[in-house]
mmCIF file of C-alpha atoms in Angstrom:
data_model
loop_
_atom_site.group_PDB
_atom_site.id
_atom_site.type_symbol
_atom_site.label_atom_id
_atom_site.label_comp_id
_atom_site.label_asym_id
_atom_site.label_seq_id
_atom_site.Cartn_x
_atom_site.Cartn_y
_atom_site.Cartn_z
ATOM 1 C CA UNK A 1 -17.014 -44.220 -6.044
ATOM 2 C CA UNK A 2 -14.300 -41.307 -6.668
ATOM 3 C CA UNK A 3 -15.454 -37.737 -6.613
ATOM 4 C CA UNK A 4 -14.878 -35.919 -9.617
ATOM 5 C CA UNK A 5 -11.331 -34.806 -10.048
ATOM 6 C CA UNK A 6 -12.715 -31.144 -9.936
ATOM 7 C CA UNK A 7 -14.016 -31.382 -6.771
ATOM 8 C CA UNK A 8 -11.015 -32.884 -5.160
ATOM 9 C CA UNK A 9 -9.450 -30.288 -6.276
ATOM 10 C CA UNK A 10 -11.631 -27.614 -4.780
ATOM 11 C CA UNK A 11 -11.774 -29.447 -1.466
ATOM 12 C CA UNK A 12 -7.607 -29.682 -1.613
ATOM 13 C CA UNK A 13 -7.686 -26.095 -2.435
ATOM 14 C CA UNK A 14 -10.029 -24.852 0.481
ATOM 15 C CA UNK A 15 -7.448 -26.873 3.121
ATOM 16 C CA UNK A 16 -4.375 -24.856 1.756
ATOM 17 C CA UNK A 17 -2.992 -22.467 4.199
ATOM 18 C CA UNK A 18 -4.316 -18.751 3.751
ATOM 19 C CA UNK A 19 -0.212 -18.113 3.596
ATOM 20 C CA UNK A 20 0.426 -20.069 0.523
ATOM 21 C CA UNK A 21 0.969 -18.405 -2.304
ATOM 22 C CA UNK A 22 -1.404 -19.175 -5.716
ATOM 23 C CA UNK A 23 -0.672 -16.055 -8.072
ATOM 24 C CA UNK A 24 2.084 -13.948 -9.055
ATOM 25 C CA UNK A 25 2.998 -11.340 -12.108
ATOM 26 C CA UNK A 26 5.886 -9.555 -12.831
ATOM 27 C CA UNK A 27 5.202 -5.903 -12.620
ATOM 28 C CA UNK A 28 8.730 -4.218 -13.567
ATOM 29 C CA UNK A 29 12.468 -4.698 -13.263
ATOM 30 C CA UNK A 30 14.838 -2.628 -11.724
ATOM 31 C CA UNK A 31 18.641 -1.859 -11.862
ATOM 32 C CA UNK A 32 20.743 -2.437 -8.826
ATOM 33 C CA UNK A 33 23.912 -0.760 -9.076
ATOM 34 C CA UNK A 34 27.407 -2.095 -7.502
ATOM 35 C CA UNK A 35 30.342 -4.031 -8.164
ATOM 36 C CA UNK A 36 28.070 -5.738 -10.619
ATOM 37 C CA UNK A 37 25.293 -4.310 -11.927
ATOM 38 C CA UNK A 38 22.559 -6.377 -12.604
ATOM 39 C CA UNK A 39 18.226 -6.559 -12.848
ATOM 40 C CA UNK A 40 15.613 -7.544 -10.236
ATOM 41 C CA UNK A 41 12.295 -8.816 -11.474
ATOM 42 C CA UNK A 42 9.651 -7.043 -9.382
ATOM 43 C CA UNK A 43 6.910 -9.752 -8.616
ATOM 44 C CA UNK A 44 3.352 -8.759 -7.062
ATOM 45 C CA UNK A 45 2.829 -12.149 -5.384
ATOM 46 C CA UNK A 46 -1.185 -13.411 -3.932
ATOM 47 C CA UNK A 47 -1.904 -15.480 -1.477
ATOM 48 C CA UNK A 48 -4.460 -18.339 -0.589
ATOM 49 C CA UNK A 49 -5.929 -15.944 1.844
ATOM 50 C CA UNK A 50 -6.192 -13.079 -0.728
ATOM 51 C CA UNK A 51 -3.038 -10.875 0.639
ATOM 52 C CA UNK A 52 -0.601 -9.549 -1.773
ATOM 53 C CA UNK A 53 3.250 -8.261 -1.560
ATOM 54 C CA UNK A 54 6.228 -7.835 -3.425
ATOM 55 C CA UNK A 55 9.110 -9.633 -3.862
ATOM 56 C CA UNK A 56 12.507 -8.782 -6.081
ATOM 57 C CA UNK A 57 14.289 -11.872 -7.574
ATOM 58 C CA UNK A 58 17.179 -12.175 -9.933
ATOM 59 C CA UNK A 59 16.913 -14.504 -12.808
ATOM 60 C CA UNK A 60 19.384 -16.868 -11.549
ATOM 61 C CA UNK A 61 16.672 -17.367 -8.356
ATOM 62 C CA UNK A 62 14.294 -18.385 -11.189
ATOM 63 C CA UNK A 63 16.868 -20.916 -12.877
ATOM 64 C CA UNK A 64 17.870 -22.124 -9.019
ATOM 65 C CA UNK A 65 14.145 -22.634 -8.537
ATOM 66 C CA UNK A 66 13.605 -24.517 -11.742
ATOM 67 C CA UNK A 67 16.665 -26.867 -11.370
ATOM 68 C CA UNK A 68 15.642 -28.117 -7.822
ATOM 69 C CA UNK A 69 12.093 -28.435 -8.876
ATOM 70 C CA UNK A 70 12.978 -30.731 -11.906
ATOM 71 C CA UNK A 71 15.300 -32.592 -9.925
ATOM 72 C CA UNK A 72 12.196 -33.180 -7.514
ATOM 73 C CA UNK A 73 8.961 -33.503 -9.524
ATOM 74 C CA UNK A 74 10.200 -33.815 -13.078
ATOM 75 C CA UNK A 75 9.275 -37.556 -14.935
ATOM 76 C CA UNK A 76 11.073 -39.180 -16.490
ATOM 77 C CA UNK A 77 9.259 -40.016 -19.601
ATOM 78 C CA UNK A 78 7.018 -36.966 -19.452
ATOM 79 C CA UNK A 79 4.160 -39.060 -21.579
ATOM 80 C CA UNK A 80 4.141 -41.004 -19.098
ATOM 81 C CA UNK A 81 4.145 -38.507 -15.064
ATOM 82 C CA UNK A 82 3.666 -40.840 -12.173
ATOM 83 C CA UNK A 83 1.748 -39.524 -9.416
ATOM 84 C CA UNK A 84 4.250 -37.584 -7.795
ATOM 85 C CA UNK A 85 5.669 -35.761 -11.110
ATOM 86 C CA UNK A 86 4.286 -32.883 -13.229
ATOM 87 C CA UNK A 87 5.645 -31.517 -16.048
ATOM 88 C CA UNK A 88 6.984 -28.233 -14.847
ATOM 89 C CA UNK A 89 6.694 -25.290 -17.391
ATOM 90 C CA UNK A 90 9.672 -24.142 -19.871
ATOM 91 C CA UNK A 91 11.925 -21.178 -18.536
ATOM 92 C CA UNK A 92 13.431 -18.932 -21.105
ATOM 93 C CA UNK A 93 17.065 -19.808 -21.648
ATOM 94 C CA UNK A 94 20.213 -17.881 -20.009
ATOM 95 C CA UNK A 95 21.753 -15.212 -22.415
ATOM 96 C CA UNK A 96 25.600 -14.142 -22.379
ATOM 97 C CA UNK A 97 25.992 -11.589 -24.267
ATOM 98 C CA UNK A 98 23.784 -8.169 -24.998
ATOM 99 C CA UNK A 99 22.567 -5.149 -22.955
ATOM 100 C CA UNK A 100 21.121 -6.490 -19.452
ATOM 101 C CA UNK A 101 18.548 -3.978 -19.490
ATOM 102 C CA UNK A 102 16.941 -5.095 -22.797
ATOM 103 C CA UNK A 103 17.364 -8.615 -21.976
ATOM 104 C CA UNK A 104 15.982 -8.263 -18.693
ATOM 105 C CA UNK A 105 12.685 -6.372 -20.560
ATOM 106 C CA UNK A 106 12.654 -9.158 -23.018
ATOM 107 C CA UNK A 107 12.407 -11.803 -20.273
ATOM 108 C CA UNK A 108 9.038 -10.394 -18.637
ATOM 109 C CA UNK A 109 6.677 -11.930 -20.920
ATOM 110 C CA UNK A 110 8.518 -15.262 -20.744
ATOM 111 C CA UNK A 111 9.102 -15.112 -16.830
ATOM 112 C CA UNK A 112 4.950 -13.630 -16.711
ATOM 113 C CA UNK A 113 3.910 -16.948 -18.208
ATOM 114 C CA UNK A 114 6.295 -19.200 -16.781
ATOM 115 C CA UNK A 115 5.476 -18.145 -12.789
ATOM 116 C CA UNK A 116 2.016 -18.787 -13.607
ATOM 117 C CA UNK A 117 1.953 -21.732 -14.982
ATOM 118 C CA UNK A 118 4.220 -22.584 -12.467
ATOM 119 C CA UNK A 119 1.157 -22.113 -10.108
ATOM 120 C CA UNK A 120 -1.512 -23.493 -11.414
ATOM 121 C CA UNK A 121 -0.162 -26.787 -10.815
ATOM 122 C CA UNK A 122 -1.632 -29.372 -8.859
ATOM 123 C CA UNK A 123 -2.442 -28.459 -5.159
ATOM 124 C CA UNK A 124 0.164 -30.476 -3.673
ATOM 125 C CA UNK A 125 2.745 -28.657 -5.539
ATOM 126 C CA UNK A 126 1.975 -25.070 -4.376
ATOM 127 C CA UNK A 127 3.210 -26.646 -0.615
ATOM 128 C CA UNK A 128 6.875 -27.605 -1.971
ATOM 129 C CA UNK A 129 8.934 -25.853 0.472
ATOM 130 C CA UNK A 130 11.439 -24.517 -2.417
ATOM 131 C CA UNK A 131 8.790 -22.841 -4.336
ATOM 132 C CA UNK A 132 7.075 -21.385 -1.069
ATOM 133 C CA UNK A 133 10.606 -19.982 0.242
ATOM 134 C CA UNK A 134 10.979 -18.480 -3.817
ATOM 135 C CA UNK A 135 7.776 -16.399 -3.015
ATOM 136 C CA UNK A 136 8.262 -15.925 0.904
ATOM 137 C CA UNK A 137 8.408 -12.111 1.321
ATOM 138 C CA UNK A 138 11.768 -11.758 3.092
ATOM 139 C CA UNK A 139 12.891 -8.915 5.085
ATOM 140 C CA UNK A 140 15.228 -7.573 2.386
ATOM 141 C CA UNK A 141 12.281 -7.734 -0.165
ATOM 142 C CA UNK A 142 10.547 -5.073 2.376
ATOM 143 C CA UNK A 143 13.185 -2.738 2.737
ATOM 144 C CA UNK A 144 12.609 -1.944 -0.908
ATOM 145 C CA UNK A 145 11.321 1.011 -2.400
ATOM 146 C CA UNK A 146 8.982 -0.365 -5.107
ATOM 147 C CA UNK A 147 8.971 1.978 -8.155
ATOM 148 C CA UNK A 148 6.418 2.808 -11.007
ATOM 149 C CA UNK A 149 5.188 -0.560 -11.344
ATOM 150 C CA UNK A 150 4.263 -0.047 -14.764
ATOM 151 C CA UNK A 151 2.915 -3.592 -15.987
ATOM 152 C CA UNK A 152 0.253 -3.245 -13.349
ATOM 153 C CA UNK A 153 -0.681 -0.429 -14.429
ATOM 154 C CA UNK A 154 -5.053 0.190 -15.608
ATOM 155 C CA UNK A 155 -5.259 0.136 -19.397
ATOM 156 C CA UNK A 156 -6.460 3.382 -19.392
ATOM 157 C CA UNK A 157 -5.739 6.933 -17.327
ATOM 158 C CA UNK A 158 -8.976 8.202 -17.686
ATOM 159 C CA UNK A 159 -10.144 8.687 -14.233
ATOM 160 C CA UNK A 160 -13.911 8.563 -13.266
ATOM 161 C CA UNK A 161 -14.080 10.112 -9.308
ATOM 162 C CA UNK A 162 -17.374 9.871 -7.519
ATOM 163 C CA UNK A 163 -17.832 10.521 -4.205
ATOM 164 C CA UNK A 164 -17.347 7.514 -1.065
ATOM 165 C CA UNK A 165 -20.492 5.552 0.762
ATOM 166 C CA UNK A 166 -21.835 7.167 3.694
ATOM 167 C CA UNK A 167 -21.094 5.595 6.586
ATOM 168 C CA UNK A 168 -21.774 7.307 10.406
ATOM 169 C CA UNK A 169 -18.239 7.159 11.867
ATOM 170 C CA UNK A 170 -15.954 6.128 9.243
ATOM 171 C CA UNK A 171 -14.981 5.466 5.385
ATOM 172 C CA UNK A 172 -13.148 3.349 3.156
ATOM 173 C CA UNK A 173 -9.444 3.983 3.774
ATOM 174 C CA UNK A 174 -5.652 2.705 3.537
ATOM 175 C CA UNK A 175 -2.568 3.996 4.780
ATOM 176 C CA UNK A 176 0.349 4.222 2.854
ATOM 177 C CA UNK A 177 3.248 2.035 3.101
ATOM 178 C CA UNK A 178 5.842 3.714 0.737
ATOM 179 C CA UNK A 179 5.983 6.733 -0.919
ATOM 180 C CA UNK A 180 4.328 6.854 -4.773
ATOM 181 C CA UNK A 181 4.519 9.663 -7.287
ATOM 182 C CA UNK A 182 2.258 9.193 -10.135
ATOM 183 C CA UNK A 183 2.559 9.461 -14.020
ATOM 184 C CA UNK A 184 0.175 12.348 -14.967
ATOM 185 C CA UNK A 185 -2.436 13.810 -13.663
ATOM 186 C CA UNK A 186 -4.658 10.886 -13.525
ATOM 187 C CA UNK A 187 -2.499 9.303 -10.715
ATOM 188 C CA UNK A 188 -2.344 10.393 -7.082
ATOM 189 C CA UNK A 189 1.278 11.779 -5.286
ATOM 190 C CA UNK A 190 0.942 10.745 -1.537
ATOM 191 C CA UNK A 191 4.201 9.349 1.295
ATOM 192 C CA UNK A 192 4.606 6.777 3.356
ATOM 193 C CA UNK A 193 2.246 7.393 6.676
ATOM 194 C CA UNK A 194 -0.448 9.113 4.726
ATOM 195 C CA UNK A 195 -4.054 8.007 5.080
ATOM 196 C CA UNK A 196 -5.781 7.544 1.901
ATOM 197 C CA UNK A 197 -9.595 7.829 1.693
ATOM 198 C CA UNK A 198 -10.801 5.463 -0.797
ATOM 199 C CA UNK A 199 -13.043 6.332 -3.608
ATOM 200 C CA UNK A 200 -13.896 3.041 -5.930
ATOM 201 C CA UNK A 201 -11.620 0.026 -6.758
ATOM 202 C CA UNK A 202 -10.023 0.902 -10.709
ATOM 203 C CA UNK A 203 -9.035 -3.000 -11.666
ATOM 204 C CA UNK A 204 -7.317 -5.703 -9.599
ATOM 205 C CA UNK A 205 -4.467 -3.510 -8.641
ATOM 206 C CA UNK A 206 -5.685 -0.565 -8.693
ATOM 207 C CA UNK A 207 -7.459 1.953 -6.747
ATOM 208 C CA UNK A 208 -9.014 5.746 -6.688
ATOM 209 C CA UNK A 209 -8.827 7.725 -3.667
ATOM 210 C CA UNK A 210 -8.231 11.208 -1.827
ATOM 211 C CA UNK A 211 -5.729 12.626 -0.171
ATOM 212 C CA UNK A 212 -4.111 16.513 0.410
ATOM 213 C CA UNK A 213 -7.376 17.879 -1.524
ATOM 214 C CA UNK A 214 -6.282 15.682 -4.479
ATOM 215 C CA UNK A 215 -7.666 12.384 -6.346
ATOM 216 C CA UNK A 216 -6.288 9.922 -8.491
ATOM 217 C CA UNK A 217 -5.165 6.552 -8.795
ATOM 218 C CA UNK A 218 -2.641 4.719 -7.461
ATOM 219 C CA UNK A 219 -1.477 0.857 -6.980
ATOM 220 C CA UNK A 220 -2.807 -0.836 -4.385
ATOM 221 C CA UNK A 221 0.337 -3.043 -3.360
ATOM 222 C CA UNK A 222 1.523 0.510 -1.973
ATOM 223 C CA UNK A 223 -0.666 0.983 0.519
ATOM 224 C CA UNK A 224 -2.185 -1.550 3.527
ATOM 225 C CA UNK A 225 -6.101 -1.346 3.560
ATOM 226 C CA UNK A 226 -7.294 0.048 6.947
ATOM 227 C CA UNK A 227 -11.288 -0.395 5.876
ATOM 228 C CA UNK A 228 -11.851 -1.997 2.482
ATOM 229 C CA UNK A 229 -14.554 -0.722 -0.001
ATOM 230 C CA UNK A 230 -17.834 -2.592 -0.364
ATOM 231 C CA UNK A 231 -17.979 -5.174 -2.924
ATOM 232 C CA UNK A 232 -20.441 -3.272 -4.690
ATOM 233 C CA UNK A 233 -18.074 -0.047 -4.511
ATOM 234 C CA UNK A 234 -16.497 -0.621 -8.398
ATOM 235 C CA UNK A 235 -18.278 2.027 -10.266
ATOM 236 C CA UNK A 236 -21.750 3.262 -8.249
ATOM 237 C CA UNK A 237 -22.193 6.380 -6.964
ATOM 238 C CA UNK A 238 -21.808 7.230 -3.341
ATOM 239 C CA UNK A 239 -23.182 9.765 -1.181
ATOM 240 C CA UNK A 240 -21.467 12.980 0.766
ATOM 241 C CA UNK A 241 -17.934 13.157 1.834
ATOM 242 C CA UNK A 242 -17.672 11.610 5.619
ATOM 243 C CA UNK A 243 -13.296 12.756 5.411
ATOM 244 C CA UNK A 244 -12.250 16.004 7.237
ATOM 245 C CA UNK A 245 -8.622 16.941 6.772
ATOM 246 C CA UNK A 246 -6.958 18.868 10.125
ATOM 247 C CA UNK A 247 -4.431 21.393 8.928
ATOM 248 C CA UNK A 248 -1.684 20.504 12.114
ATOM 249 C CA UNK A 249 1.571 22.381 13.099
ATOM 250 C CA UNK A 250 4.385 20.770 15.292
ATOM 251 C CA UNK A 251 6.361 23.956 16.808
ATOM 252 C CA UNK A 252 9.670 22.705 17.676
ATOM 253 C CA UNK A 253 13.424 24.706 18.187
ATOM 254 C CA UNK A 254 14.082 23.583 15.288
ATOM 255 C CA UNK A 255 11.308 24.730 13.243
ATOM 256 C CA UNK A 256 7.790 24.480 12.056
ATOM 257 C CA UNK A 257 6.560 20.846 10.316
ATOM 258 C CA UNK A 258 3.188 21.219 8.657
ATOM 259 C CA UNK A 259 0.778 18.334 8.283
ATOM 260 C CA UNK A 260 -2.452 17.602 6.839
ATOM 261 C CA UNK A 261 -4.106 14.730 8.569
ATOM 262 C CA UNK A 262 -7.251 13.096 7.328
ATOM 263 C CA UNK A 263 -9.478 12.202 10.367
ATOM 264 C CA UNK A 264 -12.796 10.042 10.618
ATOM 265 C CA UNK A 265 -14.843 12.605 11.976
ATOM 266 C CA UNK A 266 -17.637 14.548 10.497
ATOM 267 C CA UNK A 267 -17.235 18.279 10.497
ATOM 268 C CA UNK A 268 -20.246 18.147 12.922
ATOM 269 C CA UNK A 269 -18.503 15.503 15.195
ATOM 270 C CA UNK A 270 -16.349 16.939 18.109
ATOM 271 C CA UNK A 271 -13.151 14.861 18.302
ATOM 272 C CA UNK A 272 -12.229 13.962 22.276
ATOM 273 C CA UNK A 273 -8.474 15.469 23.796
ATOM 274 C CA UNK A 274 -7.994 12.086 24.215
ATOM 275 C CA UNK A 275 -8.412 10.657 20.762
ATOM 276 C CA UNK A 276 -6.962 14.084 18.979
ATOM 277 C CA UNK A 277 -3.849 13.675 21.959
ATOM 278 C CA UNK A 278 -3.419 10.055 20.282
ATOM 279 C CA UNK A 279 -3.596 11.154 16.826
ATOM 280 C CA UNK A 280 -0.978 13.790 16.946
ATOM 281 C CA UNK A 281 1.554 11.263 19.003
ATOM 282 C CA UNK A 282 1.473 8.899 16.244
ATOM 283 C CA UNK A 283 1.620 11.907 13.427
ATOM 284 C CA UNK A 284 4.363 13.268 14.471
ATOM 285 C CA UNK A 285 5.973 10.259 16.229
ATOM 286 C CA UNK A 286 6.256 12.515 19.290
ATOM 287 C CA UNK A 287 4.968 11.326 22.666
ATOM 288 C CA UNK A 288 5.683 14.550 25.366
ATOM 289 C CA UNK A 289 3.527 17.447 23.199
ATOM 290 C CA UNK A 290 0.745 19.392 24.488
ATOM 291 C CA UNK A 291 -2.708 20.515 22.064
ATOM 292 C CA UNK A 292 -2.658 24.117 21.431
ATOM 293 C CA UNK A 293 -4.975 26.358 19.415
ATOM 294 C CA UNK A 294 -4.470 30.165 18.721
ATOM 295 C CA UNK A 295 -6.922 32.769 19.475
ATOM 296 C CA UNK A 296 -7.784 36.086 17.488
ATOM 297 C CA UNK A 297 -4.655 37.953 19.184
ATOM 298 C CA UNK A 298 -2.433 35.194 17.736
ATOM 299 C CA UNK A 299 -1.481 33.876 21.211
ATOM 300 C CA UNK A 300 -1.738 29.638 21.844
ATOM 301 C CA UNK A 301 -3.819 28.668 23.902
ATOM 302 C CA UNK A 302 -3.086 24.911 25.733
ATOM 303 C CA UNK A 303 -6.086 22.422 25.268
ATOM 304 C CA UNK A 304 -6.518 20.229 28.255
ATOM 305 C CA UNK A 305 -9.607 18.460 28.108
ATOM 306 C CA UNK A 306 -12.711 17.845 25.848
ATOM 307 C CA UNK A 307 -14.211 20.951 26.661
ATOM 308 C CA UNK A 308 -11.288 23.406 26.081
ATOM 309 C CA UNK A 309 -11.801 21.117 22.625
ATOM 310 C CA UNK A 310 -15.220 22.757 22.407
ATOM 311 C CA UNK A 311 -13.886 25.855 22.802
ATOM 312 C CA UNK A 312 -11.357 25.342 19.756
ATOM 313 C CA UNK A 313 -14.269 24.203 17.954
ATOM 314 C CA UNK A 314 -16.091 27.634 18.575
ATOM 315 C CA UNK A 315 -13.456 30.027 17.621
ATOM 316 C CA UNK A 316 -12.252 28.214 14.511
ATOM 317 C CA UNK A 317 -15.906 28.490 13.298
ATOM 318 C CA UNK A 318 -16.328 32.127 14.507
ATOM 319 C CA UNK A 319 -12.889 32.680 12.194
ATOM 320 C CA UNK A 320 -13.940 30.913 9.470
ATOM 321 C CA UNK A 321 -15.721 33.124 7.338
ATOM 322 C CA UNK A 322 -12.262 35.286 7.319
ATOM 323 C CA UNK A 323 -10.124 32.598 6.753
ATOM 324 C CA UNK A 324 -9.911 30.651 3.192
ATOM 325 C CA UNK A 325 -10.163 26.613 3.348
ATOM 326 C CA UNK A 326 -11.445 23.704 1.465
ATOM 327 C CA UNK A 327 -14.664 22.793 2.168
ATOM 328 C CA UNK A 328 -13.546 19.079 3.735
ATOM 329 C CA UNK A 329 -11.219 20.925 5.985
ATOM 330 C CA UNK A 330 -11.647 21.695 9.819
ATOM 331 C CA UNK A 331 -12.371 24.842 10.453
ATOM 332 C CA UNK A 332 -9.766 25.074 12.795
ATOM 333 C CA UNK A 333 -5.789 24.439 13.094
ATOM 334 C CA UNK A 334 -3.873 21.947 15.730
ATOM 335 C CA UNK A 335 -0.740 23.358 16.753
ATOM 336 C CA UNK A 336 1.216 20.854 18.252
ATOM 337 C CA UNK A 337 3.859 21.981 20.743
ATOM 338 C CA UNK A 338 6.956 20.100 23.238
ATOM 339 C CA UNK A 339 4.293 19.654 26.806
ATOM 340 C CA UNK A 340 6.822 20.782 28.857
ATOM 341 C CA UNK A 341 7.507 24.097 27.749
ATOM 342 C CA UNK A 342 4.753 26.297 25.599
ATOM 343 C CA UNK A 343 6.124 29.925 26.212
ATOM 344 C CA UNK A 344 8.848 29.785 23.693
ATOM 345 C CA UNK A 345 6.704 28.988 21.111
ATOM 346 C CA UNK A 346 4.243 31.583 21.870
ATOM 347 C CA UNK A 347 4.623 33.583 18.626
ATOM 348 C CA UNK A 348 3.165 33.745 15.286
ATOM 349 C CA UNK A 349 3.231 30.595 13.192
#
């Protein structure tokens, strides 16, 4: 006897490659201007596997799409599908004349329903090669520089911050793929490279976190989960802050770059040369520096091993009664200098 036509389904489902895509929603348009101007639909696209990414597609991709799927799948008396047909959703009409951007605005709703419809066709659909290419993140769709994002945006600003779980070693926390200024207050500012500490998920697509001494929320298909929150991590109530932020200089001929890097270790946790020696290589995307620290005279003084580390440790906390810092700050500064030559920057920073 058959198995229900639910659980067929299921067990078709669970064989689908973790690749394949089985959502999508249409989170903005934008403008591209050239010889032609013209609007890209901005599509936040999940996969089978639970990743998500964007992809930008002209309407004409949508009508190419729908014309080679009809001429594949469509019936021919659709009372009447056969088992390799389905009735493929309706996709709103081309339009001539009228201002591109409001016809581009007034095709969202249309294009929201039809792309997901268009998915939650049978299983054996979602592995057509067209409609897997149509969704296929391409390398031009990640040279983009996604925007505002606004239809993904939470209903509401209001935003509720509590503090992350306590964990020995490390906490919830992405780093940032592109750059993302927020609308309001309620939303955090933060640039590509950045590590964000992660406070509580706000909806499907979006998240609180910290960064720079400031919290807010931001979209989470702009950043690439390092360590995800706990399932349970919604809307409880953690326990202390387990982020330190290290206020780092690179000295260079050219000038002086100032970073604040968020790193896993407890205030009370003494980082190794090694480790901090890695850190500041892939900060400032610099391989031949040297670890400095200055003393009370102002002069640097070259770290070399974990216990001229110690030694930093000691004098930033013997200074830091006289010096003014946020409480999830290190009590000392990194200044990061070329290795083969530290005389030249031996002056005040």
């Amino acid at each position: 006897m058959a198995l229900p036509q639910q659980l067929r389904d299921e067990s078709d489902f669970d064989q689908l490659p973790d690749n394949v895509p089985v959502s999508a929603s249409i989170a903005d348009v934008e403008e591209k201007k050239g010889f032609i101007d013209y609007f890209l639909f901005v599509i936040e696209v999940k996969t089978k596997g639970g990743s998500k990414y964007l992809i930008y597609r002209r309407y004409r991709e949508f009508f190419n799409l729908h014309q080679i799927l009809e001429s594949k799948y469509s019936p021919e008396d659709p009372d009447r599908p056969g088992p390799n047909t389905c009735v493929l959703p309706s996709l709103p009409g081309k339009v001539f004349v009228g201002n591109k951007r409001e016809i581009a605005e007034s095709r969202i709703p249309e294009l929201n329903t039809y792309v997901k419809r268009l998915l939650s066709l049978p299983i054996w659909f979602l592995l057509d090669e067209s409609l897997r290419m149509f969704f296929y993140q391409t390398d031009q769709d990640t040279q983009h520089q996604p925007r505002a994002l606004r239809r993904l945006r939470p209903p509401t600003r209001k935003v509720k911050t509590v503090k992350p779980k306590m964990e020995l070693f490390s906490s919830p926390r992405a780093e940032a793929m592109f750059d993302f200024r927020g609308n309001g207050k309620a939303e955090l500012n933060f640039k590509k490279g950045e590590v964000i500490f992660l406070l509580r998920r706000v909806n499907a697509d979006w998240l609180e976190g910290t960064v720079n001494n400031q919290t807010g929320i931001f979209p989470e298909s702009f950043v690439k989960v390092i360590k995800a929150l706990p399932d349970s991590d919604s809307d409880g109530e953690g326990g202390a802050h387990l982020y330190s932020c290290l206020h780092c200089f690179l000295l260079t001929p050219a000038g002086v770059e100032a970073r604040d890097v968020c790193v896993q270790e407890d205030l009370s946790i003494q980082p190794t040369h090694k480790d901090l020696l890695s850190r500041m290589r892939n900060v400032f995307q610099q391989q031949d520096i040297a670890l400095n620290y200055r003393d009370p005279e102002g002069d640097l003084i070259r770290i070399l091993d974990d216990e001229d580390v110690l030694l930093m440790i000691r004098e930033g906390r013997r200074q830091q009664g006289t010096v003014n810092r946020p409480v999830n700050q290190f009590p000392w500064e990194l200044i990061v200098t070329v290795a083969s030559d530290l005389s030249v920057y031996n002056t005040e920073a």
